[in-house]
Amino acid sequence: MKRRSNLRVETFATARKVLLETFQTGPRAVGVEYENAAGQVVQVKASKEVIVSAGALHSPQLLMLSGIGPSHHLKNLNVDVVSDLPVGEGLMDHPDVLGVQYKCGPPLCVHDWETREEDLRQYNSSREGALAAANMLQLMAFLRSHKARPWTGHQPDLQLIFLGNTQTEVITPSCLLMDSWRLNRVIVLVSLMRPESRGWVRLNASDPHAAPLVKLNYFGDDQGHDLDTVVEGLQFALRLEAPLRKTGLSLDKTNNPQCARFPMGSDGFLRCLARTSTVTAWHWSGTCRMGRANDPRAVVDSQLRVRGVSGLRVVDASVMPYITSGNTNAPTIMLAEVAADLIKRAQS
């Protein structure tokens, strides 16, 4: 790739806005304005198209900074409105509940790195052994709960991931759990695959350096379907106590003091657990939704072209109308491959 004469990668740069011009046929994207590493504002012109691939949080931010988004919101920030579209609405994610923990000890779980010198030596010499394992994803399960909607077919609506404690140095800084994470534990993470709650992304200011406002709105659906589904997943994780006990694991009944007022395993306890131990899966999507011309929620069409603005496409997970029933990485790669074919076909 680095030998391609038509490719230039600008690092440590911040995109400020998409450059738009108005023609008789309507607005058209003609380039991008960005700030380079030296703080200089640079404009680059596009001979064919501008493609926005900044992710489900920053693609809507960039579009709104360019005047493409909800008109009332843009006017409040004194941003000139070019196209009134529901940019930033419909934010989806897979809420991860880090609630059910099982205690374990040597040799099954060893968190004391001083006792793992042999594992370290083996990994350093051959890249094999216990430390070569992807502890976060070694064991998982996809489930279809009793709360699953009929229109989802046979798709799972829950994912259970078993986290070994050698991953906690990576995860702990980003979650709400307490010191027990630094002990010998196996955590059964319950992830909601088909959330009905929707959040949003909005501009915090018209300054491109200002982080956008983000509302994930976990468990915010009117019917409480999302929370009910997660509770069923947590119940399943608790039912694993008997078989896991045979392997040397035991249920940790003290891991969340915030929920201690509820009996362990009760409906109130599990709902409290979900509300106090949920973190993001970093699977943000849906904020530049793809849809038909008569869909008031749609930002891009089936060719990923921004509605009402020519020469501009969005290619990332923000265009997903519904989040996938699993990790979003591979589907996003697939989406990019399809987008490449669409662009080549349009230019041929």
Short mmCIF file of C-alpha atoms in Angstrom, two decimals:
data_model
loop_
_atom_site.label_atom_id
_atom_site.label_comp_id
_atom_site.label_asym_id
_atom_site.label_seq_id
_atom_site.Cartn_x
_atom_site.Cartn_y
_atom_site.Cartn_z
CA MET A 1 0.00 0.00 0.00
CA LYS A 2 2.76 2.47 0.86
CA ARG A 3 4.07 2.29 -2.71
CA ARG A 4 0.80 3.51 -4.19
CA SER A 5 1.21 6.92 -5.76
CA ASN A 6 -2.46 7.77 -5.16
CA LEU A 7 -2.38 7.16 -1.39
CA ARG A 8 -1.25 9.59 1.28
CA VAL A 9 -1.82 9.06 4.98
CA GLU A 10 -1.81 12.16 7.17
CA THR A 11 -1.18 11.23 10.81
CA PHE A 12 -2.00 13.28 13.92
CA ALA A 13 -4.55 15.26 11.92
CA THR A 14 -8.04 16.35 12.95
CA ALA A 15 -10.80 16.64 10.36
CA ARG A 16 -12.65 19.91 10.88
CA LYS A 17 -15.43 19.63 8.30
CA VAL A 18 -16.41 18.40 4.87
CA LEU A 19 -16.17 21.19 2.31
CA LEU A 20 -19.51 21.68 0.58
CA GLU A 21 -20.50 23.82 -2.38
CA THR A 22 -23.97 24.48 -3.73
CA PHE A 23 -24.68 23.85 -7.41
CA GLN A 24 -27.90 23.92 -9.42
CA THR A 25 -28.38 20.24 -8.60
CA GLY A 26 -27.90 20.89 -4.88
CA PRO A 27 -25.02 20.70 -2.38
CA ARG A 28 -21.95 18.65 -3.24
CA ALA A 29 -18.93 17.57 -1.19
CA VAL A 30 -15.81 18.97 -2.82
CA GLY A 31 -13.14 18.29 -0.20
CA VAL A 32 -12.15 18.20 3.46
CA GLU A 33 -10.72 20.76 5.83
CA TYR A 34 -8.36 19.40 8.47
CA GLU A 35 -5.80 20.55 11.00
CA ASN A 36 -2.38 18.97 10.69
CA ALA A 37 0.06 18.02 13.43
CA ALA A 38 1.60 21.50 13.34
CA GLY A 39 -1.79 23.13 13.95
CA GLN A 40 -2.12 24.43 10.40
CA VAL A 41 -5.56 24.37 8.78
CA VAL A 42 -5.36 22.66 5.39
CA GLN A 43 -7.97 22.16 2.70
CA VAL A 44 -7.79 19.26 0.26
CA LYS A 45 -10.07 18.98 -2.74
CA ALA A 46 -11.71 15.79 -3.99
CA SER A 47 -11.82 15.07 -7.70
CA LYS A 48 -14.55 12.43 -7.28
CA GLU A 49 -15.97 11.77 -3.81
CA VAL A 50 -15.43 12.33 -0.10
CA ILE A 51 -15.75 9.23 2.09
CA VAL A 52 -16.34 9.65 5.82
CA SER A 53 -15.18 6.69 7.95
CA ALA A 54 -14.80 8.17 11.41
CA GLY A 55 -16.93 5.65 13.32
CA ALA A 56 -20.38 5.85 14.85
CA LEU A 57 -19.40 8.63 17.26
CA HIS A 58 -17.26 10.86 15.06
CA SER A 59 -18.82 10.40 11.62
CA PRO A 60 -22.01 12.11 12.84
CA GLN A 61 -19.90 14.74 14.57
CA LEU A 62 -18.05 15.55 11.35
CA LEU A 63 -21.25 15.65 9.31
CA MET A 64 -22.91 17.99 11.80
CA LEU A 65 -19.85 20.26 11.87
CA SER A 66 -20.29 20.43 8.09
CA GLY A 67 -23.93 21.49 8.32
CA ILE A 68 -25.50 18.06 7.77
CA GLY A 69 -27.75 17.07 10.64
CA PRO A 70 -30.86 18.00 12.65
CA SER A 71 -31.55 21.63 11.73
CA HIS A 72 -32.77 22.69 15.19
CA HIS A 73 -29.63 21.33 16.83
CA LEU A 74 -27.26 22.92 14.31
CA LYS A 75 -29.01 26.30 14.52
CA ASN A 76 -28.61 26.29 18.29
CA LEU A 77 -24.84 26.08 17.75
CA ASN A 78 -24.82 28.64 14.92
CA VAL A 79 -23.86 26.03 12.34
CA ASP A 80 -25.22 26.79 8.87
CA VAL A 81 -27.65 24.05 7.84
CA VAL A 82 -26.91 22.45 4.48
CA SER A 83 -29.09 19.34 4.81
CA ASP A 84 -31.62 18.59 7.54
CA LEU A 85 -31.07 14.90 8.35
CA PRO A 86 -31.38 12.80 11.56
CA VAL A 87 -27.60 12.49 11.89
CA GLY A 88 -26.51 11.21 15.31
CA GLU A 89 -29.84 9.59 16.19
CA GLY A 90 -30.36 5.85 16.73
CA LEU A 91 -27.09 5.08 18.53
CA MET A 92 -26.80 1.37 19.35
CA ASP A 93 -24.29 -0.70 21.30
CA HIS A 94 -24.00 -4.09 22.97
CA PRO A 95 -24.26 -3.34 26.72
CA ASP A 96 -21.88 -5.61 28.65
CA VAL A 97 -22.87 -6.55 32.19
CA LEU A 98 -19.79 -7.54 34.19
CA GLY A 99 -21.83 -8.94 37.01
CA VAL A 100 -21.49 -12.63 37.86
CA GLN A 101 -18.11 -13.63 39.24
CA TYR A 102 -16.69 -16.99 40.25
CA LYS A 103 -13.75 -17.35 42.61
CA CYS A 104 -10.91 -19.64 41.74
CA GLY A 105 -7.39 -20.36 42.90
CA PRO A 106 -4.16 -22.03 41.78
CA PRO A 107 -3.55 -23.73 39.51
CA LEU A 108 -6.79 -22.82 37.71
CA CYS A 109 -6.41 -19.07 38.30
CA VAL A 110 -3.17 -17.39 39.26
CA HIS A 111 -3.12 -13.61 39.38
CA ASP A 112 0.15 -13.21 41.28
CA TRP A 113 2.61 -12.57 38.45
CA GLU A 114 5.56 -13.55 40.63
CA THR A 115 4.24 -17.11 40.63
CA ARG A 116 3.88 -17.05 36.86
CA GLU A 117 7.56 -16.67 36.03
CA GLU A 118 7.60 -20.02 34.26
CA ASP A 119 4.61 -18.97 32.14
CA LEU A 120 6.39 -15.73 31.29
CA ARG A 121 9.57 -17.54 30.31
CA GLN A 122 7.64 -19.95 28.12
CA TYR A 123 5.77 -17.15 26.40
CA ASN A 124 8.90 -15.06 25.84
CA SER A 125 10.80 -17.99 24.36
CA SER A 126 8.15 -19.68 22.22
CA ARG A 127 4.99 -17.52 22.35
CA GLU A 128 3.19 -20.55 23.77
CA GLY A 129 1.62 -21.51 27.09
CA ALA A 130 -1.03 -20.00 29.34
CA LEU A 131 -0.16 -16.40 28.51
CA ALA A 132 -0.53 -16.99 24.77
CA ALA A 133 -4.26 -17.54 25.18
CA ALA A 134 -6.76 -14.83 24.31
CA ASN A 135 -8.29 -15.08 27.77
CA MET A 136 -11.15 -12.74 26.98
CA LEU A 137 -12.54 -14.83 24.14
CA GLN A 138 -11.48 -18.40 24.84
CA LEU A 139 -14.96 -19.42 25.94
CA MET A 140 -18.27 -17.88 24.97
CA ALA A 141 -21.86 -18.79 24.29
CA PHE A 142 -24.60 -17.31 22.12
CA LEU A 143 -28.11 -17.73 23.53
CA ARG A 144 -31.63 -16.95 22.43
CA SER A 145 -33.66 -15.85 25.43
CA HIS A 146 -37.36 -16.32 26.08
CA LYS A 147 -37.68 -12.55 25.56
CA ALA A 148 -36.40 -12.73 21.97
CA ARG A 149 -38.65 -11.03 19.43
CA PRO A 150 -40.25 -13.29 16.77
CA TRP A 151 -39.04 -11.08 13.92
CA THR A 152 -35.40 -11.77 14.80
CA GLY A 153 -35.74 -15.32 13.48
CA HIS A 154 -33.21 -17.64 15.07
CA GLN A 155 -30.68 -14.93 15.89
CA PRO A 156 -29.23 -14.92 19.42
CA ASP A 157 -30.03 -11.98 21.65
CA LEU A 158 -27.48 -12.76 24.38
CA GLN A 159 -23.76 -13.48 24.39
CA LEU A 160 -21.90 -14.84 27.40
CA ILE A 161 -18.15 -14.30 27.55
CA PHE A 162 -15.97 -15.89 30.23
CA LEU A 163 -13.16 -13.55 31.26
CA GLY A 164 -10.05 -14.97 32.86
CA ASN A 165 -8.43 -12.70 35.41
CA THR A 166 -5.21 -12.27 33.40
CA GLN A 167 -7.20 -9.78 31.31
CA THR A 168 -8.12 -7.51 34.20
CA GLU A 169 -5.20 -5.12 33.78
CA VAL A 170 -6.71 -4.22 30.42
CA ILE A 171 -10.35 -4.08 31.44
CA THR A 172 -10.41 -2.68 34.97
CA PRO A 173 -9.61 0.98 34.15
CA SER A 174 -12.65 1.19 31.87
CA CYS A 175 -15.26 -0.43 34.09
CA LEU A 176 -17.19 0.16 37.29
CA LEU A 177 -16.12 -2.88 39.24
CA MET A 178 -14.24 -2.87 42.48
CA ASP A 179 -11.09 -4.41 43.94
CA SER A 180 -12.33 -7.99 43.55
CA TRP A 181 -11.35 -7.75 39.90
CA ARG A 182 -7.72 -7.79 41.00
CA LEU A 183 -8.22 -11.12 42.73
CA ASN A 184 -8.53 -14.60 41.26
CA ARG A 185 -11.83 -14.54 39.44
CA VAL A 186 -13.62 -15.77 36.34
CA ILE A 187 -16.19 -13.19 35.28
CA VAL A 188 -19.20 -14.23 33.23
CA LEU A 189 -19.94 -11.20 31.07
CA VAL A 190 -23.51 -10.97 29.77
CA SER A 191 -23.84 -8.96 26.56
CA LEU A 192 -27.16 -7.85 25.06
CA MET A 193 -27.10 -8.57 21.32
CA ARG A 194 -30.45 -7.11 20.18
CA PRO A 195 -30.99 -3.92 22.18
CA GLU A 196 -34.15 -1.94 21.60
CA SER A 197 -32.89 1.14 23.42
CA ARG A 198 -31.50 3.92 21.26
CA GLY A 199 -29.16 6.71 22.22
CA TRP A 200 -27.75 9.69 20.34
CA VAL A 201 -24.65 11.68 19.42
CA ARG A 202 -24.75 15.48 19.30
CA LEU A 203 -22.33 18.33 19.03
CA ASN A 204 -21.00 19.71 22.27
CA ALA A 205 -19.84 22.83 20.43
CA SER A 206 -19.03 23.97 16.93
CA ASP A 207 -15.35 23.43 17.78
CA PRO A 208 -14.08 20.25 16.04
CA HIS A 209 -11.73 19.62 18.98
CA ALA A 210 -14.63 19.40 21.43
CA ALA A 211 -15.70 15.82 22.10
CA PRO A 212 -19.28 15.12 21.04
CA LEU A 213 -22.07 14.60 23.53
CA VAL A 214 -23.00 10.92 23.69
CA LYS A 215 -26.01 9.32 25.36
CA LEU A 216 -25.82 5.53 25.24
CA ASN A 217 -29.23 5.18 26.93
CA TYR A 218 -28.71 1.60 28.09
CA PHE A 219 -31.96 -0.04 29.26
CA GLY A 220 -33.86 3.06 28.15
CA ASP A 221 -36.55 1.37 26.06
CA ASP A 222 -40.10 2.11 27.18
CA GLN A 223 -41.15 -1.52 27.70
CA GLY A 224 -38.10 -2.55 29.74
CA HIS A 225 -37.36 -5.33 27.25
CA ASP A 226 -33.59 -4.82 27.30
CA LEU A 227 -33.29 -5.06 31.07
CA ASP A 228 -35.59 -8.10 31.20
CA THR A 229 -33.43 -9.87 28.60
CA VAL A 230 -30.19 -9.12 30.44
CA VAL A 231 -31.71 -10.40 33.69
CA GLU A 232 -32.45 -13.71 31.96
CA GLY A 233 -28.82 -13.86 30.82
CA LEU A 234 -27.61 -13.23 34.37
CA GLN A 235 -29.92 -15.97 35.64
CA PHE A 236 -28.31 -18.35 33.17
CA ALA A 237 -24.85 -17.31 34.39
CA LEU A 238 -25.91 -18.09 37.96
CA ARG A 239 -27.24 -21.51 36.96
CA LEU A 240 -23.70 -22.41 35.94
CA GLU A 241 -22.72 -22.52 39.62
CA ALA A 242 -23.27 -26.28 40.00
CA PRO A 243 -21.25 -27.44 36.96
CA LEU A 244 -18.52 -24.85 37.56
CA ARG A 245 -18.17 -25.98 41.18
CA LYS A 246 -16.96 -29.33 39.84
CA THR A 247 -14.02 -27.54 38.19
CA GLY A 248 -12.98 -25.76 41.39
CA LEU A 249 -14.90 -22.52 40.95
CA SER A 250 -17.27 -21.06 43.52
CA LEU A 251 -19.77 -18.23 43.17
CA ASP A 252 -18.62 -14.91 44.63
CA LYS A 253 -21.62 -13.61 46.55
CA THR A 254 -19.97 -10.38 47.71
CA ASN A 255 -18.71 -8.82 44.48
CA ASN A 256 -21.15 -5.87 44.30
CA PRO A 257 -21.79 -4.03 47.59
CA GLN A 258 -24.18 -1.64 45.82
CA CYS A 259 -26.66 -4.50 45.46
CA ALA A 260 -26.18 -6.05 48.90
CA ARG A 261 -29.65 -4.90 50.02
CA PHE A 262 -31.19 -7.47 47.68
CA PRO A 263 -31.13 -11.25 48.23
CA MET A 264 -28.44 -12.88 46.11
CA GLY A 265 -29.87 -14.04 42.78
CA SER A 266 -33.22 -12.31 43.23
CA ASP A 267 -34.83 -10.28 40.47
CA GLY A 268 -34.03 -7.06 42.33
CA PHE A 269 -30.42 -8.11 42.78
CA LEU A 270 -29.95 -8.91 39.09
CA ARG A 271 -31.58 -5.66 37.98
CA CYS A 272 -29.33 -3.76 40.36
CA LEU A 273 -26.34 -5.70 39.01
CA ALA A 274 -27.23 -4.73 35.45
CA ARG A 275 -27.67 -1.07 36.30
CA THR A 276 -24.43 -0.77 38.28
CA SER A 277 -22.03 -3.05 36.37
CA THR A 278 -22.73 -2.33 32.70
CA VAL A 279 -20.01 -1.05 30.38
CA THR A 280 -19.70 -0.52 26.65
CA ALA A 281 -18.63 -3.24 24.23
CA TRP A 282 -17.28 -0.48 21.94
CA HIS A 283 -19.74 -1.69 19.30
CA TRP A 284 -21.26 1.72 18.59
CA SER A 285 -23.37 1.83 15.44
CA GLY A 286 -26.48 3.22 13.78
CA THR A 287 -25.95 7.00 13.94
CA CYS A 288 -25.92 7.51 10.14
CA ARG A 289 -28.57 4.94 9.42
CA MET A 290 -28.97 3.40 5.97
CA GLY A 291 -32.52 3.32 4.67
CA ARG A 292 -34.97 3.90 1.87
CA ALA A 293 -35.89 7.32 0.55
CA ASN A 294 -39.19 7.25 2.50
CA ASP A 295 -37.50 6.32 5.80
CA PRO A 296 -37.44 9.45 8.00
CA ARG A 297 -34.66 7.91 10.11
CA ALA A 298 -32.28 7.34 7.17
CA VAL A 299 -29.13 9.39 6.61
CA VAL A 300 -27.61 7.37 3.75
CA ASP A 301 -29.12 5.32 0.94
CA SER A 302 -28.36 1.74 -0.09
CA GLN A 303 -25.23 2.98 -1.88
CA LEU A 304 -24.07 4.64 1.38
CA ARG A 305 -24.52 8.10 -0.19
CA VAL A 306 -25.61 10.89 2.14
CA ARG A 307 -29.15 11.88 1.24
CA GLY A 308 -29.45 15.29 -0.38
CA VAL A 309 -25.68 15.78 -0.76
CA SER A 310 -23.84 14.44 -3.79
CA GLY A 311 -20.25 13.24 -3.75
CA LEU A 312 -20.39 12.15 -0.10
CA ARG A 313 -20.58 8.67 1.42
CA VAL A 314 -20.32 7.25 4.92
CA VAL A 315 -18.59 3.89 5.29
CA ASP A 316 -18.45 2.53 8.84
CA ALA A 317 -20.70 0.92 11.46
CA SER A 318 -22.72 4.13 11.80
CA VAL A 319 -24.73 3.15 8.69
CA MET A 320 -26.01 -0.12 10.19
CA PRO A 321 -29.81 0.12 10.51
CA TYR A 322 -29.71 -2.58 13.20
CA ILE A 323 -26.75 -3.75 15.22
CA THR A 324 -25.51 -7.25 14.43
CA SER A 325 -26.14 -10.21 16.74
CA GLY A 326 -22.45 -10.50 17.49
CA ASN A 327 -19.23 -8.51 17.41
CA THR A 328 -19.28 -5.69 14.86
CA ASN A 329 -15.67 -5.89 13.65
CA ALA A 330 -16.08 -8.46 10.86
CA PRO A 331 -19.40 -7.00 9.62
CA THR A 332 -17.77 -3.57 9.40
CA ILE A 333 -14.91 -4.99 7.34
CA MET A 334 -17.48 -6.64 5.08
CA LEU A 335 -19.33 -3.35 4.78
CA ALA A 336 -16.11 -1.63 3.67
CA GLU A 337 -15.50 -4.32 1.05
CA VAL A 338 -19.00 -3.84 -0.35
CA ALA A 339 -18.55 -0.07 -0.30
CA ALA A 340 -15.37 -0.39 -2.33
CA ASP A 341 -17.29 -2.36 -4.96
CA LEU A 342 -20.10 0.21 -4.98
CA ILE A 343 -17.65 3.07 -5.49
CA LYS A 344 -15.74 1.30 -8.25
CA ARG A 345 -18.98 0.39 -9.99
CA ALA A 346 -20.22 3.99 -9.83
CA GLN A 347 -16.98 5.31 -11.31
CA SER A 348 -16.62 2.72 -14.07
#
